[in-house]
């Protein structure tokens, strides 16, 4: 697991190859603007951030596909940690368009070429 501050696209690609082959699991804290990558489970990254002082409502799980950088398919909004009825998010995706935009903006700041 790694806090990306920042992280290069080539390093993400290496992580993808060593773990799942095509993607890297990540969790973002939108309030603290933190990106954690490279773990087998989103819940491990979520737990790490909670231990560091993050708030549950600010954490969202995503998958990054390094080979799709620059396309709409680079970020996949899919994680079990995203199921949050109390925040009106009933699926593994991120249903709020504004939250998705904030996640993408954070990713763009944290990943370098």
PDB file of N, CA and C in Angstrom:
ATOM      1  N   UNK A   1       0.853  -1.172   0.000  1.00  0.00           N
ATOM      2  CA  UNK A   1       0.000   0.000   0.000  1.00  0.00           C
ATOM      3  C   UNK A   1       0.900   1.237   0.000  1.00  0.00           C
ATOM      4  N   UNK A   2       0.436   2.257  -0.726  1.00  0.00           N
ATOM      5  CA  UNK A   2       1.245   3.466  -0.847  1.00  0.00           C
ATOM      6  C   UNK A   2       0.350   4.697  -0.900  1.00  0.00           C
ATOM      7  N   UNK A   3       0.770   5.747  -0.189  1.00  0.00           N
ATOM      8  CA  UNK A   3       0.116   7.045  -0.325  1.00  0.00           C
ATOM      9  C   UNK A   3       0.757   7.709  -1.534  1.00  0.00           C
ATOM     10  N   UNK A   4      -0.052   8.058  -2.507  1.00  0.00           N
ATOM     11  CA  UNK A   4       0.438   8.639  -3.758  1.00  0.00           C
ATOM     12  C   UNK A   4       0.497  10.148  -3.617  1.00  0.00           C
ATOM     13  N   UNK A   5       1.708  10.677  -3.534  1.00  0.00           N
ATOM     14  CA  UNK A   5       1.834  12.119  -3.335  1.00  0.00           C
ATOM     15  C   UNK A   5       3.083  12.672  -3.978  1.00  0.00           C
ATOM     16  N   UNK A   6       3.196  12.761  -5.242  1.00  0.00           N
ATOM     17  CA  UNK A   6       2.362  12.134  -6.286  1.00  0.00           C
ATOM     18  C   UNK A   6       2.877  10.746  -6.623  1.00  0.00           C
ATOM     19  N   UNK A   7       2.296  10.179  -7.671  1.00  0.00           N
ATOM     20  CA  UNK A   7       2.736   8.885  -8.178  1.00  0.00           C
ATOM     21  C   UNK A   7       2.762   8.963  -9.696  1.00  0.00           C
ATOM     22  N   UNK A   8       3.741   8.299 -10.292  1.00  0.00           N
ATOM     23  CA  UNK A   8       3.862   8.339 -11.754  1.00  0.00           C
ATOM     24  C   UNK A   8       2.981   7.267 -12.400  1.00  0.00           C
ATOM     25  N   UNK A   9       2.614   7.536 -13.608  1.00  0.00           N
ATOM     26  CA  UNK A   9       1.821   6.579 -14.367  1.00  0.00           C
ATOM     27  C   UNK A   9       2.602   5.279 -14.557  1.00  0.00           C
ATOM     28  N   UNK A  10       3.906   5.364 -14.754  1.00  0.00           N
ATOM     29  CA  UNK A  10       4.698   4.140 -14.932  1.00  0.00           C
ATOM     30  C   UNK A  10       4.720   3.307 -13.651  1.00  0.00           C
ATOM     31  N   UNK A  11       4.759   3.956 -12.492  1.00  0.00           N
ATOM     32  CA  UNK A  11       4.714   3.211 -11.233  1.00  0.00           C
ATOM     33  C   UNK A  11       3.355   2.538 -11.056  1.00  0.00           C
ATOM     34  N   UNK A  12       2.284   3.231 -11.429  1.00  0.00           N
ATOM     35  CA  UNK A  12       0.949   2.621 -11.387  1.00  0.00           C
ATOM     36  C   UNK A  12       0.888   1.403 -12.303  1.00  0.00           C
ATOM     37  N   UNK A  13       1.472   1.518 -13.468  1.00  0.00           N
ATOM     38  CA  UNK A  13       1.486   0.401 -14.421  1.00  0.00           C
ATOM     39  C   UNK A  13       2.198  -0.806 -13.834  1.00  0.00           C
ATOM     40  N   UNK A  14       3.317  -0.574 -13.161  1.00  0.00           N
ATOM     41  CA  UNK A  14       4.056  -1.670 -12.529  1.00  0.00           C
ATOM     42  C   UNK A  14       3.227  -2.312 -11.418  1.00  0.00           C
ATOM     43  N   UNK A  15       2.517  -1.488 -10.650  1.00  0.00           N
ATOM     44  CA  UNK A  15       1.655  -2.019  -9.595  1.00  0.00           C
ATOM     45  C   UNK A  15       0.545  -2.874 -10.181  1.00  0.00           C
ATOM     46  N   UNK A  16      -0.036  -2.409 -11.270  1.00  0.00           N
ATOM     47  CA  UNK A  16      -1.117  -3.152 -11.915  1.00  0.00           C
ATOM     48  C   UNK A  16      -0.620  -4.517 -12.369  1.00  0.00           C
ATOM     49  N   UNK A  17       0.544  -4.547 -12.981  1.00  0.00           N
ATOM     50  CA  UNK A  17       1.101  -5.812 -13.474  1.00  0.00           C
ATOM     51  C   UNK A  17       1.362  -6.790 -12.339  1.00  0.00           C
ATOM     52  N   UNK A  18       1.840  -6.286 -11.218  1.00  0.00           N
ATOM     53  CA  UNK A  18       2.186  -7.191 -10.121  1.00  0.00           C
ATOM     54  C   UNK A  18       0.971  -7.666  -9.320  1.00  0.00           C
ATOM     55  N   UNK A  19      -0.135  -6.925  -9.369  1.00  0.00           N
ATOM     56  CA  UNK A  19      -1.285  -7.302  -8.551  1.00  0.00           C
ATOM     57  C   UNK A  19      -2.387  -7.961  -9.373  1.00  0.00           C
ATOM     58  N   UNK A  20      -3.026  -7.212 -10.225  1.00  0.00           N
ATOM     59  CA  UNK A  20      -4.184  -7.716 -10.964  1.00  0.00           C
ATOM     60  C   UNK A  20      -3.966  -7.788 -12.471  1.00  0.00           C
ATOM     61  N   UNK A  21      -2.877  -7.235 -12.942  1.00  0.00           N
ATOM     62  CA  UNK A  21      -2.571  -7.286 -14.361  1.00  0.00           C
ATOM     63  C   UNK A  21      -3.058  -6.091 -15.144  1.00  0.00           C
ATOM     64  N   UNK A  22      -4.231  -5.574 -14.817  1.00  0.00           N
ATOM     65  CA  UNK A  22      -4.777  -4.482 -15.603  1.00  0.00           C
ATOM     66  C   UNK A  22      -5.119  -3.242 -14.785  1.00  0.00           C
ATOM     67  N   UNK A  23      -5.344  -3.378 -13.491  1.00  0.00           N
ATOM     68  CA  UNK A  23      -5.772  -2.228 -12.707  1.00  0.00           C
ATOM     69  C   UNK A  23      -5.168  -2.219 -11.322  1.00  0.00           C
ATOM     70  N   UNK A  24      -5.282  -1.054 -10.683  1.00  0.00           N
ATOM     71  CA  UNK A  24      -4.801  -0.838  -9.322  1.00  0.00           C
ATOM     72  C   UNK A  24      -5.979  -0.359  -8.491  1.00  0.00           C
ATOM     73  N   UNK A  25      -6.183  -0.971  -7.354  1.00  0.00           N
ATOM     74  CA  UNK A  25      -7.233  -0.517  -6.448  1.00  0.00           C
ATOM     75  C   UNK A  25      -6.732   0.722  -5.711  1.00  0.00           C
ATOM     76  N   UNK A  26      -7.650   1.656  -5.462  1.00  0.00           N
ATOM     77  CA  UNK A  26      -7.285   2.900  -4.788  1.00  0.00           C
ATOM     78  C   UNK A  26      -8.465   3.395  -3.961  1.00  0.00           C
ATOM     79  N   UNK A  27      -8.142   4.181  -2.941  1.00  0.00           N
ATOM     80  CA  UNK A  27      -9.157   4.868  -2.148  1.00  0.00           C
ATOM     81  C   UNK A  27      -8.726   6.324  -2.040  1.00  0.00           C
ATOM     82  N   UNK A  28      -9.686   7.221  -2.214  1.00  0.00           N
ATOM     83  CA  UNK A  28      -9.423   8.645  -2.088  1.00  0.00           C
ATOM     84  C   UNK A  28     -10.131   9.199  -0.856  1.00  0.00           C
ATOM     85  N   UNK A  29      -9.485  10.168  -0.234  1.00  0.00           N
ATOM     86  CA  UNK A  29     -10.111  10.977   0.808  1.00  0.00           C
ATOM     87  C   UNK A  29     -10.295  12.351   0.187  1.00  0.00           C
ATOM     88  N   UNK A  30     -11.522  12.698  -0.133  1.00  0.00           N
ATOM     89  CA  UNK A  30     -11.783  13.954  -0.829  1.00  0.00           C
ATOM     90  C   UNK A  30     -11.562  15.172   0.050  1.00  0.00           C
ATOM     91  N   UNK A  31     -11.741  15.041   1.346  1.00  0.00           N
ATOM     92  CA  UNK A  31     -11.543  16.172   2.240  1.00  0.00           C
ATOM     93  C   UNK A  31     -10.063  16.466   2.453  1.00  0.00           C
ATOM     94  N   UNK A  32      -9.284  15.453   2.746  1.00  0.00           N
ATOM     95  CA  UNK A  32      -7.852  15.623   2.997  1.00  0.00           C
ATOM     96  C   UNK A  32      -7.007  15.535   1.727  1.00  0.00           C
ATOM     97  N   UNK A  33      -7.652  15.238   0.608  1.00  0.00           N
ATOM     98  CA  UNK A  33      -6.994  15.124  -0.701  1.00  0.00           C
ATOM     99  C   UNK A  33      -5.852  14.115  -0.679  1.00  0.00           C
ATOM    100  N   UNK A  34      -6.186  12.907  -0.244  1.00  0.00           N
ATOM    101  CA  UNK A  34      -5.222  11.807  -0.174  1.00  0.00           C
ATOM    102  C   UNK A  34      -5.653  10.716  -1.142  1.00  0.00           C
ATOM    103  N   UNK A  35      -4.673  10.117  -1.801  1.00  0.00           N
ATOM    104  CA  UNK A  35      -4.889   8.971  -2.678  1.00  0.00           C
ATOM    105  C   UNK A  35      -4.004   7.843  -2.179  1.00  0.00           C
ATOM    106  N   UNK A  36      -4.622   6.714  -1.836  1.00  0.00           N
ATOM    107  CA  UNK A  36      -3.885   5.519  -1.417  1.00  0.00           C
ATOM    108  C   UNK A  36      -4.092   4.465  -2.492  1.00  0.00           C
ATOM    109  N   UNK A  37      -2.993   3.838  -2.929  1.00  0.00           N
ATOM    110  CA  UNK A  37      -3.040   2.856  -4.010  1.00  0.00           C
ATOM    111  C   UNK A  37      -2.344   1.566  -3.602  1.00  0.00           C
ATOM    112  N   UNK A  38      -2.548   0.545  -4.431  1.00  0.00           N
ATOM    113  CA  UNK A  38      -1.785  -0.699  -4.367  1.00  0.00           C
ATOM    114  C   UNK A  38      -2.048  -1.519  -3.118  1.00  0.00           C
ATOM    115  N   UNK A  39      -3.235  -2.072  -3.065  1.00  0.00           N
ATOM    116  CA  UNK A  39      -3.605  -2.988  -1.991  1.00  0.00           C
ATOM    117  C   UNK A  39      -4.547  -4.026  -2.584  1.00  0.00           C
ATOM    118  N   UNK A  40      -4.583  -5.181  -1.994  1.00  0.00           N
ATOM    119  CA  UNK A  40      -5.449  -6.237  -2.516  1.00  0.00           C
ATOM    120  C   UNK A  40      -6.930  -5.887  -2.356  1.00  0.00           C
ATOM    121  N   UNK A  41      -7.273  -5.183  -1.268  1.00  0.00           N
ATOM    122  CA  UNK A  41      -8.660  -4.855  -0.994  1.00  0.00           C
ATOM    123  C   UNK A  41      -8.826  -3.363  -0.696  1.00  0.00           C
ATOM    124  N   UNK A  42      -9.902  -2.778  -1.200  1.00  0.00           N
ATOM    125  CA  UNK A  42     -10.209  -1.383  -0.885  1.00  0.00           C
ATOM    126  C   UNK A  42     -10.373  -1.191   0.622  1.00  0.00           C
ATOM    127  N   UNK A  43     -10.938  -2.173   1.293  1.00  0.00           N
ATOM    128  CA  UNK A  43     -11.198  -2.043   2.725  1.00  0.00           C
ATOM    129  C   UNK A  43      -9.903  -1.872   3.514  1.00  0.00           C
ATOM    130  N   UNK A  44      -8.799  -2.449   3.051  1.00  0.00           N
ATOM    131  CA  UNK A  44      -7.510  -2.258   3.727  1.00  0.00           C
ATOM    132  C   UNK A  44      -7.055  -0.805   3.619  1.00  0.00           C
ATOM    133  N   UNK A  45      -7.242  -0.222   2.446  1.00  0.00           N
ATOM    134  CA  UNK A  45      -6.871   1.180   2.240  1.00  0.00           C
ATOM    135  C   UNK A  45      -7.793   2.090   3.053  1.00  0.00           C
ATOM    136  N   UNK A  46      -9.075   1.753   3.053  1.00  0.00           N
ATOM    137  CA  UNK A  46     -10.049   2.507   3.843  1.00  0.00           C
ATOM    138  C   UNK A  46      -9.658   2.484   5.316  1.00  0.00           C
ATOM    139  N   UNK A  47      -9.347   1.312   5.848  1.00  0.00           N
ATOM    140  CA  UNK A  47      -8.967   1.180   7.253  1.00  0.00           C
ATOM    141  C   UNK A  47      -7.716   1.994   7.568  1.00  0.00           C
ATOM    142  N   UNK A  48      -6.738   1.949   6.679  1.00  0.00           N
ATOM    143  CA  UNK A  48      -5.519   2.738   6.871  1.00  0.00           C
ATOM    144  C   UNK A  48      -5.854   4.223   6.992  1.00  0.00           C
ATOM    145  N   UNK A  49      -6.682   4.723   6.074  1.00  0.00           N
ATOM    146  CA  UNK A  49      -7.035   6.143   6.111  1.00  0.00           C
ATOM    147  C   UNK A  49      -7.837   6.508   7.346  1.00  0.00           C
ATOM    148  N   UNK A  50      -8.735   5.647   7.775  1.00  0.00           N
ATOM    149  CA  UNK A  50      -9.488   5.900   8.999  1.00  0.00           C
ATOM    150  C   UNK A  50      -8.548   5.987  10.200  1.00  0.00           C
ATOM    151  N   UNK A  51      -7.546   5.133  10.236  1.00  0.00           N
ATOM    152  CA  UNK A  51      -6.559   5.158  11.324  1.00  0.00           C
ATOM    153  C   UNK A  51      -5.714   6.424  11.290  1.00  0.00           C
ATOM    154  N   UNK A  52      -5.603   7.033  10.108  1.00  0.00           N
ATOM    155  CA  UNK A  52      -4.830   8.272   9.950  1.00  0.00           C
ATOM    156  C   UNK A  52      -5.675   9.521  10.202  1.00  0.00           C
ATOM    157  N   UNK A  53      -6.963   9.341  10.508  1.00  0.00           N
ATOM    158  CA  UNK A  53      -7.808  10.476  10.834  1.00  0.00           C
ATOM    159  C   UNK A  53      -8.844  10.849   9.791  1.00  0.00           C
ATOM    160  N   UNK A  54      -8.935  10.108   8.712  1.00  0.00           N
ATOM    161  CA  UNK A  54      -9.956  10.381   7.697  1.00  0.00           C
ATOM    162  C   UNK A  54     -11.342  10.076   8.246  1.00  0.00           C
ATOM    163  N   UNK A  55     -12.336  10.690   7.652  1.00  0.00           N
ATOM    164  CA  UNK A  55     -13.729  10.446   8.009  1.00  0.00           C
ATOM    165  C   UNK A  55     -14.365   9.560   6.940  1.00  0.00           C
ATOM    166  N   UNK A  56     -15.169   8.604   7.366  1.00  0.00           N
ATOM    167  CA  UNK A  56     -15.795   7.640   6.456  1.00  0.00           C
ATOM    168  C   UNK A  56     -16.514   8.311   5.282  1.00  0.00           C
ATOM    169  N   UNK A  57     -17.237   9.384   5.538  1.00  0.00           N
ATOM    170  CA  UNK A  57     -18.012  10.040   4.479  1.00  0.00           C
ATOM    171  C   UNK A  57     -17.151  10.592   3.354  1.00  0.00           C
ATOM    172  N   UNK A  58     -15.853  10.788   3.607  1.00  0.00           N
ATOM    173  CA  UNK A  58     -14.949  11.372   2.617  1.00  0.00           C
ATOM    174  C   UNK A  58     -14.219  10.331   1.779  1.00  0.00           C
ATOM    175  N   UNK A  59     -14.384   9.046   2.103  1.00  0.00           N
ATOM    176  CA  UNK A  59     -13.613   7.983   1.454  1.00  0.00           C
ATOM    177  C   UNK A  59     -14.417   7.297   0.361  1.00  0.00           C
ATOM    178  N   UNK A  60     -13.765   7.097  -0.797  1.00  0.00           N
ATOM    179  CA  UNK A  60     -14.404   6.439  -1.938  1.00  0.00           C
ATOM    180  C   UNK A  60     -13.414   5.487  -2.590  1.00  0.00           C
ATOM    181  N   UNK A  61     -13.878   4.291  -2.905  1.00  0.00           N
ATOM    182  CA  UNK A  61     -13.048   3.282  -3.552  1.00  0.00           C
ATOM    183  C   UNK A  61     -13.188   3.341  -5.062  1.00  0.00           C
ATOM    184  N   UNK A  62     -12.053   3.222  -5.731  1.00  0.00           N
ATOM    185  CA  UNK A  62     -12.006   3.252  -7.192  1.00  0.00           C
ATOM    186  C   UNK A  62     -10.982   2.249  -7.694  1.00  0.00           C
ATOM    187  N   UNK A  63     -10.982   2.028  -8.985  1.00  0.00           N
ATOM    188  CA  UNK A  63      -9.947   1.247  -9.655  1.00  0.00           C
ATOM    189  C   UNK A  63      -9.347   2.118 -10.744  1.00  0.00           C
ATOM    190  N   UNK A  64      -8.025   2.037 -10.909  1.00  0.00           N
ATOM    191  CA  UNK A  64      -7.317   2.807 -11.927  1.00  0.00           C
ATOM    192  C   UNK A  64      -6.736   1.854 -12.963  1.00  0.00           C
ATOM    193  N   UNK A  65      -6.964   2.157 -14.225  1.00  0.00           N
ATOM    194  CA  UNK A  65      -6.476   1.352 -15.343  1.00  0.00           C
ATOM    195  C   UNK A  65      -5.390   2.137 -16.068  1.00  0.00           C
ATOM    196  N   UNK A  66      -4.122   1.946 -15.688  1.00  0.00           N
ATOM    197  CA  UNK A  66      -3.037   2.756 -16.250  1.00  0.00           C
ATOM    198  C   UNK A  66      -2.982   2.778 -17.777  1.00  0.00           C
ATOM    199  N   UNK A  67      -3.271   1.655 -18.428  1.00  0.00           N
ATOM    200  CA  UNK A  67      -3.200   1.607 -19.889  1.00  0.00           C
ATOM    201  C   UNK A  67      -4.303   2.438 -20.543  1.00  0.00           C
ATOM    202  N   UNK A  68      -5.280   2.884 -19.754  1.00  0.00           N
ATOM    203  CA  UNK A  68      -6.389   3.698 -20.280  1.00  0.00           C
ATOM    204  C   UNK A  68      -6.278   5.160 -19.851  1.00  0.00           C
ATOM    205  N   UNK A  69      -5.089   5.551 -19.377  1.00  0.00           N
ATOM    206  CA  UNK A  69      -4.870   6.925 -18.938  1.00  0.00           C
ATOM    207  C   UNK A  69      -5.247   7.907 -20.046  1.00  0.00           C
ATOM    208  N   UNK A  70      -5.956   8.946 -19.667  1.00  0.00           N
ATOM    209  CA  UNK A  70      -6.378   9.949 -20.645  1.00  0.00           C
ATOM    210  C   UNK A  70      -7.762   9.697 -21.217  1.00  0.00           C
ATOM    211  N   UNK A  71      -8.334   8.523 -20.941  1.00  0.00           N
ATOM    212  CA  UNK A  71      -9.682   8.224 -21.437  1.00  0.00           C
ATOM    213  C   UNK A  71     -10.661   8.203 -20.261  1.00  0.00           C
ATOM    214  N   UNK A  72     -11.936   8.178 -20.578  1.00  0.00           N
ATOM    215  CA  UNK A  72     -12.962   8.103 -19.538  1.00  0.00           C
ATOM    216  C   UNK A  72     -12.912   6.790 -18.769  1.00  0.00           C
ATOM    217  N   UNK A  73     -12.253   5.792 -19.325  1.00  0.00           N
ATOM    218  CA  UNK A  73     -12.171   4.476 -18.689  1.00  0.00           C
ATOM    219  C   UNK A  73     -10.982   4.328 -17.738  1.00  0.00           C
ATOM    220  N   UNK A  74     -10.211   5.391 -17.556  1.00  0.00           N
ATOM    221  CA  UNK A  74      -9.058   5.337 -16.656  1.00  0.00           C
ATOM    222  C   UNK A  74      -9.492   5.081 -15.211  1.00  0.00           C
ATOM    223  N   UNK A  75     -10.564   5.734 -14.777  1.00  0.00           N
ATOM    224  CA  UNK A  75     -11.071   5.590 -13.414  1.00  0.00           C
ATOM    225  C   UNK A  75     -12.376   4.816 -13.454  1.00  0.00           C
ATOM    226  N   UNK A  76     -12.416   3.728 -12.691  1.00  0.00           N
ATOM    227  CA  UNK A  76     -13.642   2.945 -12.547  1.00  0.00           C
ATOM    228  C   UNK A  76     -14.154   3.149 -11.118  1.00  0.00           C
ATOM    229  N   UNK A  77     -15.384   3.587 -11.004  1.00  0.00           N
ATOM    230  CA  UNK A  77     -16.006   3.836  -9.707  1.00  0.00           C
ATOM    231  C   UNK A  77     -16.724   2.567  -9.261  1.00  0.00           C
ATOM    232  N   UNK A  78     -15.975   1.652  -8.639  1.00  0.00           N
ATOM    233  CA  UNK A  78     -16.548   0.365  -8.262  1.00  0.00           C
ATOM    234  C   UNK A  78     -15.832  -0.184  -7.032  1.00  0.00           C
ATOM    235  N   UNK A  79     -16.537  -0.190  -5.908  1.00  0.00           N
ATOM    236  CA  UNK A  79     -15.972  -0.752  -4.689  1.00  0.00           C
ATOM    237  C   UNK A  79     -17.081  -1.024  -3.686  1.00  0.00           C
ATOM    238  N   UNK A  80     -16.915  -2.088  -2.945  1.00  0.00           N
ATOM    239  CA  UNK A  80     -17.873  -2.415  -1.886  1.00  0.00           C
ATOM    240  C   UNK A  80     -17.934  -1.312  -0.827  1.00  0.00           C
ATOM    241  N   UNK A  81     -16.831  -0.598  -0.602  1.00  0.00           N
ATOM    242  CA  UNK A  81     -16.849   0.441   0.440  1.00  0.00           C
ATOM    243  C   UNK A  81     -17.728   1.627   0.046  1.00  0.00           C
ATOM    244  N   UNK A  82     -18.147   1.693  -1.207  1.00  0.00           N
ATOM    245  CA  UNK A  82     -18.983   2.803  -1.663  1.00  0.00           C
ATOM    246  C   UNK A  82     -20.466   2.620  -1.337  1.00  0.00           C
ATOM    247  N   UNK A  83     -20.857   1.445  -0.917  1.00  0.00           N
ATOM    248  CA  UNK A  83     -22.268   1.208  -0.587  1.00  0.00           C
ATOM    249  C   UNK A  83     -22.560   1.917   0.733  1.00  0.00           C
ATOM    250  N   UNK A  84     -23.327   3.012   0.641  1.00  0.00           N
ATOM    251  CA  UNK A  84     -23.601   3.842   1.815  1.00  0.00           C
ATOM    252  C   UNK A  84     -25.011   4.399   1.780  1.00  0.00           C
ATOM    253  N   UNK A  85     -25.955   3.657   2.259  1.00  0.00           N
ATOM    254  CA  UNK A  85     -27.329   4.161   2.271  1.00  0.00           C
ATOM    255  C   UNK A  85     -27.475   5.498   2.997  1.00  0.00           C
ATOM    256  N   UNK A  86     -26.707   5.721   4.062  1.00  0.00           N
ATOM    257  CA  UNK A  86     -26.819   6.979   4.812  1.00  0.00           C
ATOM    258  C   UNK A  86     -26.394   8.186   3.987  1.00  0.00           C
ATOM    259  N   UNK A  87     -25.629   7.952   2.919  1.00  0.00           N
ATOM    260  CA  UNK A  87     -25.221   9.021   2.005  1.00  0.00           C
ATOM    261  C   UNK A  87     -25.961   8.903   0.668  1.00  0.00           C
ATOM    262  N   UNK A  88     -27.017   8.157   0.638  1.00  0.00           N
ATOM    263  CA  UNK A  88     -27.823   7.926  -0.561  1.00  0.00           C
ATOM    264  C   UNK A  88     -27.001   7.328  -1.707  1.00  0.00           C
ATOM    265  N   UNK A  89     -25.992   6.548  -1.375  1.00  0.00           N
ATOM    266  CA  UNK A  89     -25.217   5.831  -2.383  1.00  0.00           C
ATOM    267  C   UNK A  89     -25.512   4.343  -2.182  1.00  0.00           C
ATOM    268  N   UNK A  90     -26.403   3.821  -3.003  1.00  0.00           N
ATOM    269  CA  UNK A  90     -26.910   2.463  -2.806  1.00  0.00           C
ATOM    270  C   UNK A  90     -26.170   1.401  -3.610  1.00  0.00           C
ATOM    271  N   UNK A  91     -25.163   1.782  -4.354  1.00  0.00           N
ATOM    272  CA  UNK A  91     -24.457   0.820  -5.200  1.00  0.00           C
ATOM    273  C   UNK A  91     -22.961   0.853  -4.914  1.00  0.00           C
ATOM    274  N   UNK A  92     -22.238  -0.040  -5.575  1.00  0.00           N
ATOM    275  CA  UNK A  92     -20.779  -0.062  -5.464  1.00  0.00           C
ATOM    276  C   UNK A  92     -20.146   1.086  -6.238  1.00  0.00           C
ATOM    277  N   UNK A  93     -20.914   1.731  -7.081  1.00  0.00           N
ATOM    278  CA  UNK A  93     -20.433   2.881  -7.839  1.00  0.00           C
ATOM    279  C   UNK A  93     -20.490   4.147  -7.002  1.00  0.00           C
ATOM    280  N   UNK A  94     -20.151   5.265  -7.633  1.00  0.00           N
ATOM    281  CA  UNK A  94     -20.298   6.575  -7.002  1.00  0.00           C
ATOM    282  C   UNK A  94     -21.399   7.277  -7.777  1.00  0.00           C
ATOM    283  N   UNK A  95     -22.565   7.361  -7.154  1.00  0.00           N
ATOM    284  CA  UNK A  95     -23.747   7.816  -7.874  1.00  0.00           C
ATOM    285  C   UNK A  95     -23.829   9.330  -8.054  1.00  0.00           C
ATOM    286  N   UNK A  96     -23.200  10.091  -7.184  1.00  0.00           N
ATOM    287  CA  UNK A  96     -23.256  11.549  -7.244  1.00  0.00           C
ATOM    288  C   UNK A  96     -22.228  12.074  -8.257  1.00  0.00           C
ATOM    289  N   UNK A  97     -22.712  12.763  -9.277  1.00  0.00           N
ATOM    290  CA  UNK A  97     -21.848  13.296 -10.336  1.00  0.00           C
ATOM    291  C   UNK A  97     -20.799  14.259  -9.787  1.00  0.00           C
ATOM    292  N   UNK A  98     -21.158  15.079  -8.821  1.00  0.00           N
ATOM    293  CA  UNK A  98     -20.207  16.037  -8.253  1.00  0.00           C
ATOM    294  C   UNK A  98     -19.069  15.320  -7.519  1.00  0.00           C
ATOM    295  N   UNK A  99     -19.382  14.255  -6.818  1.00  0.00           N
ATOM    296  CA  UNK A  99     -18.337  13.484  -6.136  1.00  0.00           C
ATOM    297  C   UNK A  99     -17.420  12.840  -7.166  1.00  0.00           C
ATOM    298  N   UNK A 100     -17.979  12.289  -8.237  1.00  0.00           N
ATOM    299  CA  UNK A 100     -17.143  11.700  -9.299  1.00  0.00           C
ATOM    300  C   UNK A 100     -16.198  12.747  -9.884  1.00  0.00           C
ATOM    301  N   UNK A 101     -16.700  13.954 -10.106  1.00  0.00           N
ATOM    302  CA  UNK A 101     -15.858  15.034 -10.650  1.00  0.00           C
ATOM    303  C   UNK A 101     -14.724  15.371  -9.683  1.00  0.00           C
ATOM    304  N   UNK A 102     -15.015  15.415  -8.391  1.00  0.00           N
ATOM    305  CA  UNK A 102     -13.984  15.704  -7.388  1.00  0.00           C
ATOM    306  C   UNK A 102     -12.933  14.597  -7.352  1.00  0.00           C
ATOM    307  N   UNK A 103     -13.369  13.355  -7.473  1.00  0.00           N
ATOM    308  CA  UNK A 103     -12.427  12.231  -7.491  1.00  0.00           C
ATOM    309  C   UNK A 103     -11.501  12.351  -8.697  1.00  0.00           C
ATOM    310  N   UNK A 104     -12.056  12.607  -9.862  1.00  0.00           N
ATOM    311  CA  UNK A 104     -11.244  12.730 -11.080  1.00  0.00           C
ATOM    312  C   UNK A 104     -10.260  13.887 -10.959  1.00  0.00           C
ATOM    313  N   UNK A 105     -10.700  15.018 -10.416  1.00  0.00           N
ATOM    314  CA  UNK A 105      -9.801  16.164 -10.241  1.00  0.00           C
ATOM    315  C   UNK A 105      -8.651  15.816  -9.299  1.00  0.00           C
ATOM    316  N   UNK A 106      -8.944  15.095  -8.220  1.00  0.00           N
ATOM    317  CA  UNK A 106      -7.899  14.678  -7.280  1.00  0.00           C
ATOM    318  C   UNK A 106      -6.917  13.730  -7.958  1.00  0.00           C
ATOM    319  N   UNK A 107      -7.436  12.781  -8.719  1.00  0.00           N
ATOM    320  CA  UNK A 107      -6.579  11.831  -9.437  1.00  0.00           C
ATOM    321  C   UNK A 107      -5.641  12.575 -10.393  1.00  0.00           C
ATOM    322  N   UNK A 108      -6.158  13.552 -11.099  1.00  0.00           N
ATOM    323  CA  UNK A 108      -5.336  14.324 -12.051  1.00  0.00           C
ATOM    324  C   UNK A 108      -4.203  15.063 -11.333  1.00  0.00           C
ATOM    325  N   UNK A 109      -4.442  15.504 -10.101  1.00  0.00           N
ATOM    326  CA  UNK A 109      -3.391  16.194  -9.350  1.00  0.00           C
ATOM    327  C   UNK A 109      -2.351  15.223  -8.796  1.00  0.00           C
ATOM    328  N   UNK A 110      -2.743  14.002  -8.524  1.00  0.00           N
ATOM    329  CA  UNK A 110      -1.859  13.049  -7.854  1.00  0.00           C
ATOM    330  C   UNK A 110      -1.047  12.159  -8.795  1.00  0.00           C
ATOM    331  N   UNK A 111      -1.480  12.033 -10.051  1.00  0.00           N
ATOM    332  CA  UNK A 111      -0.790  11.143 -10.975  1.00  0.00           C
ATOM    333  C   UNK A 111      -0.031  11.965 -12.016  1.00  0.00           C
ATOM    334  N   UNK A 112       1.250  11.671 -12.125  1.00  0.00           N
ATOM    335  CA  UNK A 112       2.111  12.383 -13.068  1.00  0.00           C
ATOM    336  C   UNK A 112       2.509  11.472 -14.216  1.00  0.00           C
ATOM    337  N   UNK A 113       2.873  12.082 -15.317  1.00  0.00           N
ATOM    338  CA  UNK A 113       3.328  11.282 -16.468  1.00  0.00           C
ATOM    339  C   UNK A 113       4.777  11.007 -16.390  1.00  0.00           C
TER     340      UNK A 113
END
